[in-house]
XYZ file of C-alpha atoms in Angstrom:
468
model
C -11.792 -15.321 -41.603
C -14.708 -12.526 -41.566
C -17.287 -14.704 -42.978
C -16.637 -17.211 -40.134
C -16.952 -14.842 -37.658
C -20.119 -13.293 -39.201
C -21.641 -17.014 -39.027
C -20.461 -17.487 -35.338
C -22.247 -14.085 -34.296
C -25.468 -15.551 -35.954
C -25.258 -18.989 -34.479
C -24.153 -17.086 -30.918
C -27.142 -14.408 -30.901
C -29.842 -16.025 -32.898
C -30.368 -19.598 -33.154
C -27.795 -21.566 -31.199
C -29.177 -22.975 -27.596
C -29.793 -20.467 -24.727
C -27.715 -22.078 -22.052
C -24.948 -22.554 -24.505
C -24.935 -18.712 -25.712
C -24.851 -18.084 -22.235
C -21.868 -19.849 -21.387
C -20.117 -18.941 -24.644
C -20.610 -15.396 -23.467
C -20.390 -15.555 -19.509
C -17.527 -18.183 -19.096
C -15.291 -16.072 -20.611
C -16.267 -12.657 -19.392
C -15.709 -14.390 -15.861
C -12.607 -15.470 -16.880
C -11.429 -12.037 -17.664
C -12.875 -10.803 -14.213
C -11.399 -14.180 -12.390
C -8.205 -13.063 -14.123
C -8.469 -9.209 -13.321
C -8.855 -10.235 -9.387
C -5.798 -12.361 -9.722
C -3.752 -9.655 -11.106
C -4.996 -6.916 -8.469
C -4.630 -9.710 -5.455
C -0.922 -10.077 -6.529
C -0.232 -6.100 -6.575
C -1.227 -6.294 -2.800
C 0.375 -9.746 -2.182
C 3.594 -8.702 -3.396
C 3.571 -5.409 -1.609
C 2.697 -7.334 1.352
C 5.426 -9.420 1.397
C 7.449 -6.174 2.117
C 5.848 -6.021 5.709
C 4.922 -2.615 5.120
C 1.662 -1.690 6.427
C 2.402 1.973 4.889
C 2.778 0.670 1.297
C -0.061 -1.948 1.386
C -2.535 1.238 2.325
C -1.234 3.145 -0.237
C -3.040 0.814 -2.625
C -6.635 1.498 -1.350
C -6.076 5.104 -0.671
C -5.227 5.450 -4.643
C -7.784 2.936 -5.407
C -10.277 6.089 -6.339
C -8.150 7.331 -8.836
C -7.928 3.998 -10.461
C -11.838 4.048 -10.309
C -12.237 7.091 -12.292
C -10.091 5.630 -14.997
C -11.697 2.321 -15.041
C -15.319 3.956 -14.620
C -14.489 6.241 -17.910
C -13.272 3.282 -19.841
C -16.181 1.077 -18.680
C -18.536 4.049 -19.987
C -17.017 4.338 -23.316
C -16.386 0.436 -23.586
C -19.857 -1.238 -22.417
C -21.679 1.553 -24.109
C -20.161 0.809 -26.949
C -20.534 -2.703 -27.091
C -24.330 -2.080 -26.418
C -24.721 -0.220 -29.354
C -22.883 -1.735 -31.729
C -24.532 -5.279 -30.706
C -27.842 -3.258 -31.530
C -26.504 -2.286 -34.565
C -25.532 -5.760 -35.506
C -29.005 -6.461 -34.656
C -30.428 -4.320 -36.989
C -27.901 -4.905 -39.947
C -27.007 -1.351 -39.506
C -23.207 -1.603 -40.745
C -22.375 2.458 -40.568
C -23.750 2.702 -36.905
C -20.974 -0.071 -36.042
C -18.172 1.857 -37.764
C -19.098 5.176 -36.398
C -19.312 3.980 -32.933
C -16.034 1.927 -33.011
C -14.442 4.935 -34.673
C -16.165 7.450 -32.245
C -15.032 5.343 -29.195
C -11.119 5.269 -30.207
C -11.082 9.136 -30.538
C -13.067 9.543 -27.251
C -10.538 7.114 -25.374
C -7.411 8.534 -26.475
C -8.509 12.334 -25.923
C -9.780 11.491 -22.641
C -6.847 9.147 -21.540
C -4.433 11.712 -22.548
C -6.291 14.930 -20.361
C -7.231 12.675 -17.254
C -3.250 11.995 -17.238
C -2.238 15.437 -17.673
C -5.063 16.271 -14.748
C -4.136 13.715 -12.124
C -0.135 14.376 -12.354
C -0.577 18.129 -12.245
C -3.201 18.157 -9.249
C -1.293 15.362 -7.656
C -0.697 17.353 -4.257
C -4.191 18.416 -3.357
C -5.770 15.011 -4.642
C -3.593 13.059 -2.188
C -5.016 15.278 0.420
C -8.394 14.450 -0.759
C -7.962 10.907 -0.722
C -7.271 10.737 2.717
C -3.494 10.102 3.162
C -1.586 10.550 6.358
C 2.192 11.499 6.498
C 3.123 7.748 6.690
C 1.103 6.838 3.675
C 1.627 9.753 1.392
C 4.842 9.349 0.004
C 3.950 5.573 -1.366
C 0.701 7.013 -2.509
C 2.222 9.743 -4.346
C 4.347 7.331 -6.240
C 1.823 5.035 -6.913
C -0.551 7.440 -8.126
C 1.419 9.592 -10.458
C 2.780 6.009 -12.426
C -0.931 4.842 -12.332
C -2.385 7.923 -14.021
C 0.648 8.352 -16.598
C -0.523 5.049 -18.202
C -4.327 6.208 -18.327
C -4.350 6.119 -22.163
C -3.350 2.635 -22.376
C -5.580 1.455 -19.289
C -8.638 3.054 -20.919
C -7.995 1.567 -24.674
C -7.761 -2.240 -23.096
C -11.047 -1.499 -21.275
C -12.803 0.110 -24.393
C -11.730 -2.282 -27.014
C -12.001 -5.630 -24.907
C -15.496 -4.673 -24.370
C -16.088 -3.888 -27.854
C -14.976 -6.808 -29.868
C -17.453 -8.835 -27.629
C -20.030 -6.986 -29.585
C -19.233 -8.920 -32.781
C -18.929 -12.133 -30.821
C -15.264 -12.480 -30.888
C -15.445 -14.119 -27.272
C -12.197 -15.626 -27.398
C -10.120 -13.169 -28.700
C -11.372 -10.638 -25.709
C -10.178 -13.389 -23.235
C -6.877 -13.736 -24.793
C -6.327 -9.582 -24.627
C -7.109 -9.572 -20.980
C -5.249 -12.681 -20.152
C -2.191 -11.503 -21.900
C -2.334 -7.989 -20.229
C -3.197 -9.691 -16.686
C -0.381 -12.456 -16.912
C 2.082 -9.958 -17.974
C 1.206 -8.137 -14.832
C 1.452 -10.885 -12.758
C 4.939 -11.810 -14.097
C 6.166 -8.070 -14.011
C 4.908 -7.843 -10.415
C 7.597 -9.519 -8.329
C 10.093 -8.197 -10.827
C 9.505 -4.410 -10.281
C 7.956 -4.534 -6.780
C 10.636 -7.386 -5.435
C 13.567 -7.718 -7.794
C 13.999 -4.050 -8.943
C 12.988 -2.840 -5.551
C 10.293 -0.434 -6.284
C 7.924 -1.363 -3.859
C 4.116 0.136 -4.707
C 5.429 1.855 -7.420
C 6.744 -1.383 -9.096
C 3.030 -2.346 -8.875
C 1.822 0.687 -10.658
C 4.491 0.430 -13.553
C 3.770 -3.414 -14.092
C 0.104 -2.258 -14.310
C 0.660 0.066 -16.930
C 3.071 -2.138 -18.869
C 1.021 -4.998 -18.836
C -1.609 -3.190 -20.311
C 0.388 -1.659 -23.217
C 0.948 -5.276 -24.292
C -2.682 -5.439 -24.022
C -2.902 -2.771 -26.263
C -1.090 -3.909 -28.870
C -2.903 -7.572 -29.104
C -6.384 -5.580 -29.517
C -4.880 -3.170 -32.467
C -3.845 -6.425 -34.077
C -7.543 -8.129 -33.515
C -8.976 -5.459 -34.933
C -6.885 -4.548 -37.701
C -6.795 -8.308 -39.059
C -9.754 -10.015 -38.213
C -12.794 -7.749 -37.101
C -15.595 -7.819 -39.447
C -17.077 -5.033 -38.485
C -14.864 -2.814 -36.190
C -12.559 0.102 -37.569
C -9.343 2.191 -36.050
C -9.923 4.880 -38.463
C -11.069 8.221 -36.577
C -12.231 9.487 -39.824
C -15.313 7.067 -39.855
C -16.862 8.873 -36.867
C -15.988 12.407 -38.349
C -19.447 13.183 -39.701
C -21.369 11.813 -36.941
C -19.164 12.925 -33.773
C -22.387 12.946 -31.607
C -22.730 9.224 -31.826
C -20.385 9.240 -28.677
C -23.239 10.832 -26.639
C -25.643 7.703 -27.094
C -22.444 5.657 -26.197
C -22.081 7.718 -23.027
C -25.693 7.620 -22.154
C -25.849 3.631 -22.600
C -22.469 2.957 -20.640
C -23.337 5.406 -17.807
C -24.792 3.297 -15.625
C -21.468 1.193 -15.093
C -19.518 4.184 -15.308
C -21.733 5.932 -12.375
C -21.420 2.566 -10.398
C -17.746 2.789 -10.581
C -17.219 6.237 -10.295
C -19.077 6.641 -7.626
C -17.780 3.585 -5.608
C -14.635 5.264 -6.268
C -15.922 8.641 -3.935
C -17.441 6.411 -1.601
C -14.034 4.510 -1.261
C -12.657 7.959 -0.506
C -15.053 8.637 2.286
C -14.231 5.303 4.080
C -10.519 5.929 3.491
C -11.087 9.182 5.015
C -13.131 7.725 7.864
C -10.519 4.808 8.592
C -7.272 6.603 8.279
C -8.499 8.081 12.057
C -7.602 4.702 13.409
C -4.357 4.214 11.951
C -2.453 2.848 9.332
C -3.051 -0.846 10.090
C -6.631 -0.119 10.200
C -6.809 1.230 6.727
C -4.459 -2.018 5.553
C -6.958 -4.581 7.333
C -10.134 -2.946 5.594
C -8.190 -3.102 2.270
C -7.058 -6.743 3.046
C -10.560 -7.635 3.735
C -12.080 -5.761 0.571
C -9.657 -7.743 -1.569
C -10.311 -11.075 0.086
C -14.121 -10.710 -0.783
C -13.422 -8.877 -4.305
C -14.649 -12.244 -6.020
C -18.314 -12.190 -4.769
C -19.016 -8.906 -6.403
C -16.716 -9.023 -9.412
C -17.537 -12.553 -11.153
C -21.101 -11.644 -10.707
C -20.752 -8.677 -12.455
C -19.159 -10.590 -15.047
C -21.382 -13.221 -15.514
C -24.002 -10.197 -16.089
C -21.809 -7.968 -18.103
C -20.978 -11.016 -20.237
C -24.286 -11.550 -21.365
C -25.051 -8.268 -21.718
C -24.536 -8.198 -25.892
C -26.959 -11.109 -25.893
C -29.531 -9.409 -24.047
C -29.053 -6.153 -26.441
C -28.576 -7.531 -29.519
C -31.960 -9.354 -29.104
C -34.054 -6.497 -28.056
C -32.628 -4.720 -31.346
C -33.827 -7.598 -33.083
C -37.330 -7.844 -31.783
C -36.626 -11.294 -30.430
C -38.633 -11.098 -27.570
C -38.775 -14.727 -26.199
C -34.766 -15.378 -26.973
C -34.641 -12.208 -24.515
C -36.853 -13.582 -21.775
C -35.461 -16.798 -21.782
C -32.078 -15.162 -21.296
C -32.989 -13.608 -18.283
C -34.860 -16.297 -16.562
C -31.966 -18.405 -16.987
C -29.762 -15.556 -15.860
C -31.560 -15.138 -12.601
C -31.087 -19.013 -11.616
C -27.455 -18.469 -12.632
C -26.989 -15.191 -10.413
C -28.419 -16.727 -7.464
C -26.446 -19.906 -7.539
C -23.057 -17.813 -8.056
C -23.682 -15.701 -4.948
C -24.639 -18.303 -2.535
C -21.480 -20.337 -3.516
C -19.029 -17.355 -3.519
C -20.598 -16.042 -0.166
C -20.043 -19.379 1.437
C -16.402 -19.770 -0.084
C -15.302 -16.256 1.867
C -17.390 -16.543 4.600
C -15.358 -20.069 5.407
C -12.167 -19.110 4.300
C -11.990 -15.782 5.900
C -8.639 -15.814 7.733
C -7.188 -17.672 4.816
C -7.633 -14.719 2.489
C -6.778 -12.055 4.893
C -3.321 -13.747 5.581
C -2.333 -13.341 2.274
C -1.961 -9.767 2.439
C -1.331 -8.957 5.824
C 1.600 -10.060 8.124
C 0.844 -9.056 11.869
C -1.708 -10.956 13.938
C -3.667 -8.069 15.234
C -4.277 -6.428 11.598
C -5.105 -10.487 10.291
C -7.789 -10.916 13.131
C -9.030 -7.397 12.144
C -9.456 -8.153 8.604
C -11.054 -11.404 9.142
C -13.884 -9.570 11.114
C -14.403 -7.156 8.436
C -14.750 -9.970 5.817
C -17.595 -11.773 7.910
C -19.627 -8.592 8.110
C -19.116 -7.881 4.155
C -20.190 -11.290 3.032
C -23.975 -10.874 4.251
C -24.845 -8.877 1.145
C -23.236 -11.559 -1.383
C -25.787 -13.493 -2.294
C -28.060 -10.442 -3.448
C -25.115 -8.340 -5.720
C -26.004 -10.766 -8.577
C -29.748 -9.868 -8.650
C -28.276 -6.108 -8.707
C -26.120 -6.396 -11.882
C -28.541 -8.616 -13.511
C -31.459 -5.947 -13.581
C -29.115 -3.240 -14.172
C -27.762 -4.620 -17.339
C -31.282 -5.865 -18.366
C -32.486 -2.266 -18.023
C -29.303 -0.991 -20.096
C -29.600 -3.386 -22.711
C -33.449 -2.839 -23.355
C -33.349 0.889 -23.735
C -33.623 2.395 -19.879
C -30.411 3.435 -19.409
C -31.850 6.366 -17.220
C -33.033 3.808 -14.746
C -30.264 1.745 -14.419
C -28.200 5.417 -13.764
C -30.388 5.958 -11.172
C -30.050 2.800 -9.723
C -25.970 3.405 -9.777
C -26.260 6.399 -8.236
C -28.191 5.426 -5.288
C -26.181 2.460 -4.500
C -23.014 4.056 -4.021
C -24.078 7.768 -3.536
C -27.875 8.504 -2.295
C -27.602 5.273 0.184
C -23.977 4.664 0.879
C -22.658 8.015 1.620
C -25.298 8.864 4.065
C -25.490 5.470 5.916
C -21.367 5.900 6.111
C -21.613 9.021 8.378
C -24.910 7.781 10.260
C -23.571 4.292 10.732
C -20.031 5.461 12.000
C -21.466 7.782 14.470
C -23.531 4.964 16.093
C -21.667 1.945 15.640
C -17.968 3.179 15.413
C -15.357 1.892 12.955
C -17.762 -1.481 12.201
C -20.483 1.228 11.265
C -18.481 1.865 8.110
C -18.683 -1.801 6.943
C -22.416 -2.016 7.868
C -23.446 0.811 5.793
C -21.834 -0.984 2.821
C -23.746 -4.024 3.322
C -27.153 -2.375 3.959
C -26.621 -0.118 0.953
C -25.841 -3.048 -1.258
C -28.944 -5.386 -0.026
C -31.509 -2.480 -0.612
C -30.187 -1.757 -3.704
C -30.515 -4.962 -5.041
C -33.884 -5.296 -4.097
C -34.678 -1.651 -5.825
C -33.184 -2.759 -8.737
C -35.465 -6.156 -9.319
C -38.261 -4.017 -8.368
C -37.493 -1.745 -11.161
C -36.641 -4.465 -13.726
C -39.346 -6.253 -13.069
C -41.632 -3.250 -13.747
C -39.720 -2.647 -16.842
C -39.997 -6.326 -18.260
C -43.575 -6.035 -17.321
C -44.133 -2.777 -19.506
C -42.131 -4.348 -22.370
C -44.697 -7.397 -22.325
C -47.688 -5.101 -22.319
C -46.783 -3.615 -25.214
C -46.680 -6.648 -27.613
C -50.126 -7.596 -29.544
C -52.196 -9.336 -27.146
C -52.535 -12.723 -29.410
C -48.601 -13.092 -29.058
C -46.986 -13.983 -26.171
C -43.396 -12.844 -25.245
C -42.502 -16.460 -24.576
C -42.431 -17.158 -28.138
C -39.250 -16.331 -30.050
C -40.517 -14.918 -33.220
C -42.573 -11.831 -32.309
C -43.032 -8.184 -33.557
C -40.301 -6.113 -32.139
C -39.943 -4.621 -29.268
C -40.954 -0.984 -28.850
C -38.111 1.634 -28.708
C -37.785 3.495 -25.620
């Protein structure tokens, strides 16, 4: 079995047709993201059936806390996936085992600590998140339940990414599918059947991720050719976690700062009332698919870029980037058009009041303006991460969700009022995508210039790319 996995890995990364390799890695990743979208939409959909805007609003109010958990999971998982891919590309088995071991240790330690801190400081945290008296009791229940499951949420995110590094695409898809379908099945039972409301949505998420944990453990123990769950494997090199965190930092910063930006949005929008918060949340859920699927497309192919960078296969790396650029453009245009045309339908899935639906639909028509450009942002940052320029990718993440978005939120809100909050997000996304492309092109040209003059970067077997 493990020999078959190694053979599949070589075909996927080294010798197979590029389009087939992209499809093999991107399609499952996008399916995973699509499933995640479905179960996150399911939470708000079933809570929306209660017809209580306060419970609907509790979900976006607490979403920054969920973003923190996912940011840390992404940092360890994507960083570990990239480092392990490089190790596999350079046939460094010790690096692979060490990376998976320290990832496990960090996941458990951080998950338990994070859960304790959130529960302990729940009241001041709820105030900071922008709750009002109407939303606060529901937000408290949702946040405490969700944070108690932080270790499970982290584990599924981390090891769901790690197993992709060794080509276990189908297994990663099955792990996410199992957890997500369990969540969707448990939502109506807990939210409506047991009358737990928004707290039931959080409980369903935690229990579903526990099921995902069991699936991933079974895979690593029985089938993985290179990963380990033995903490002792990483004790001699505990500093290996620093390399993993550095590589995964851009994705984590993007998610983490997006959570803080969401808090500023909620603090601003809550002054317009609970209905406004619910409408903004429904609009973002309705357009969630645009950014998330493009992110899934680029994240899915990141191990392929990292592997070929580590193996010194510049030609295959270059060809992958060019084909991905075309795919992200097609994906962005198609998803944007879909969400713009069906804006009323999507918003109506979550809101029942006609005035709230009308407000949410008007927000959707603004949000989608940046949709066609987001794919280029994700492709550029993933390319930078994969080729050893994590610092630049981190800067882009901070710029998009922090340096640009937060000041623009205050500025646009001051001059444009409620809709200024929406235009600020569109402006920050578009400007960040343009900047990301320019920086990625510059980095690519540096890699190309570092090749011997008689060799072409478009040939598959050139001298190794320089370590940066």
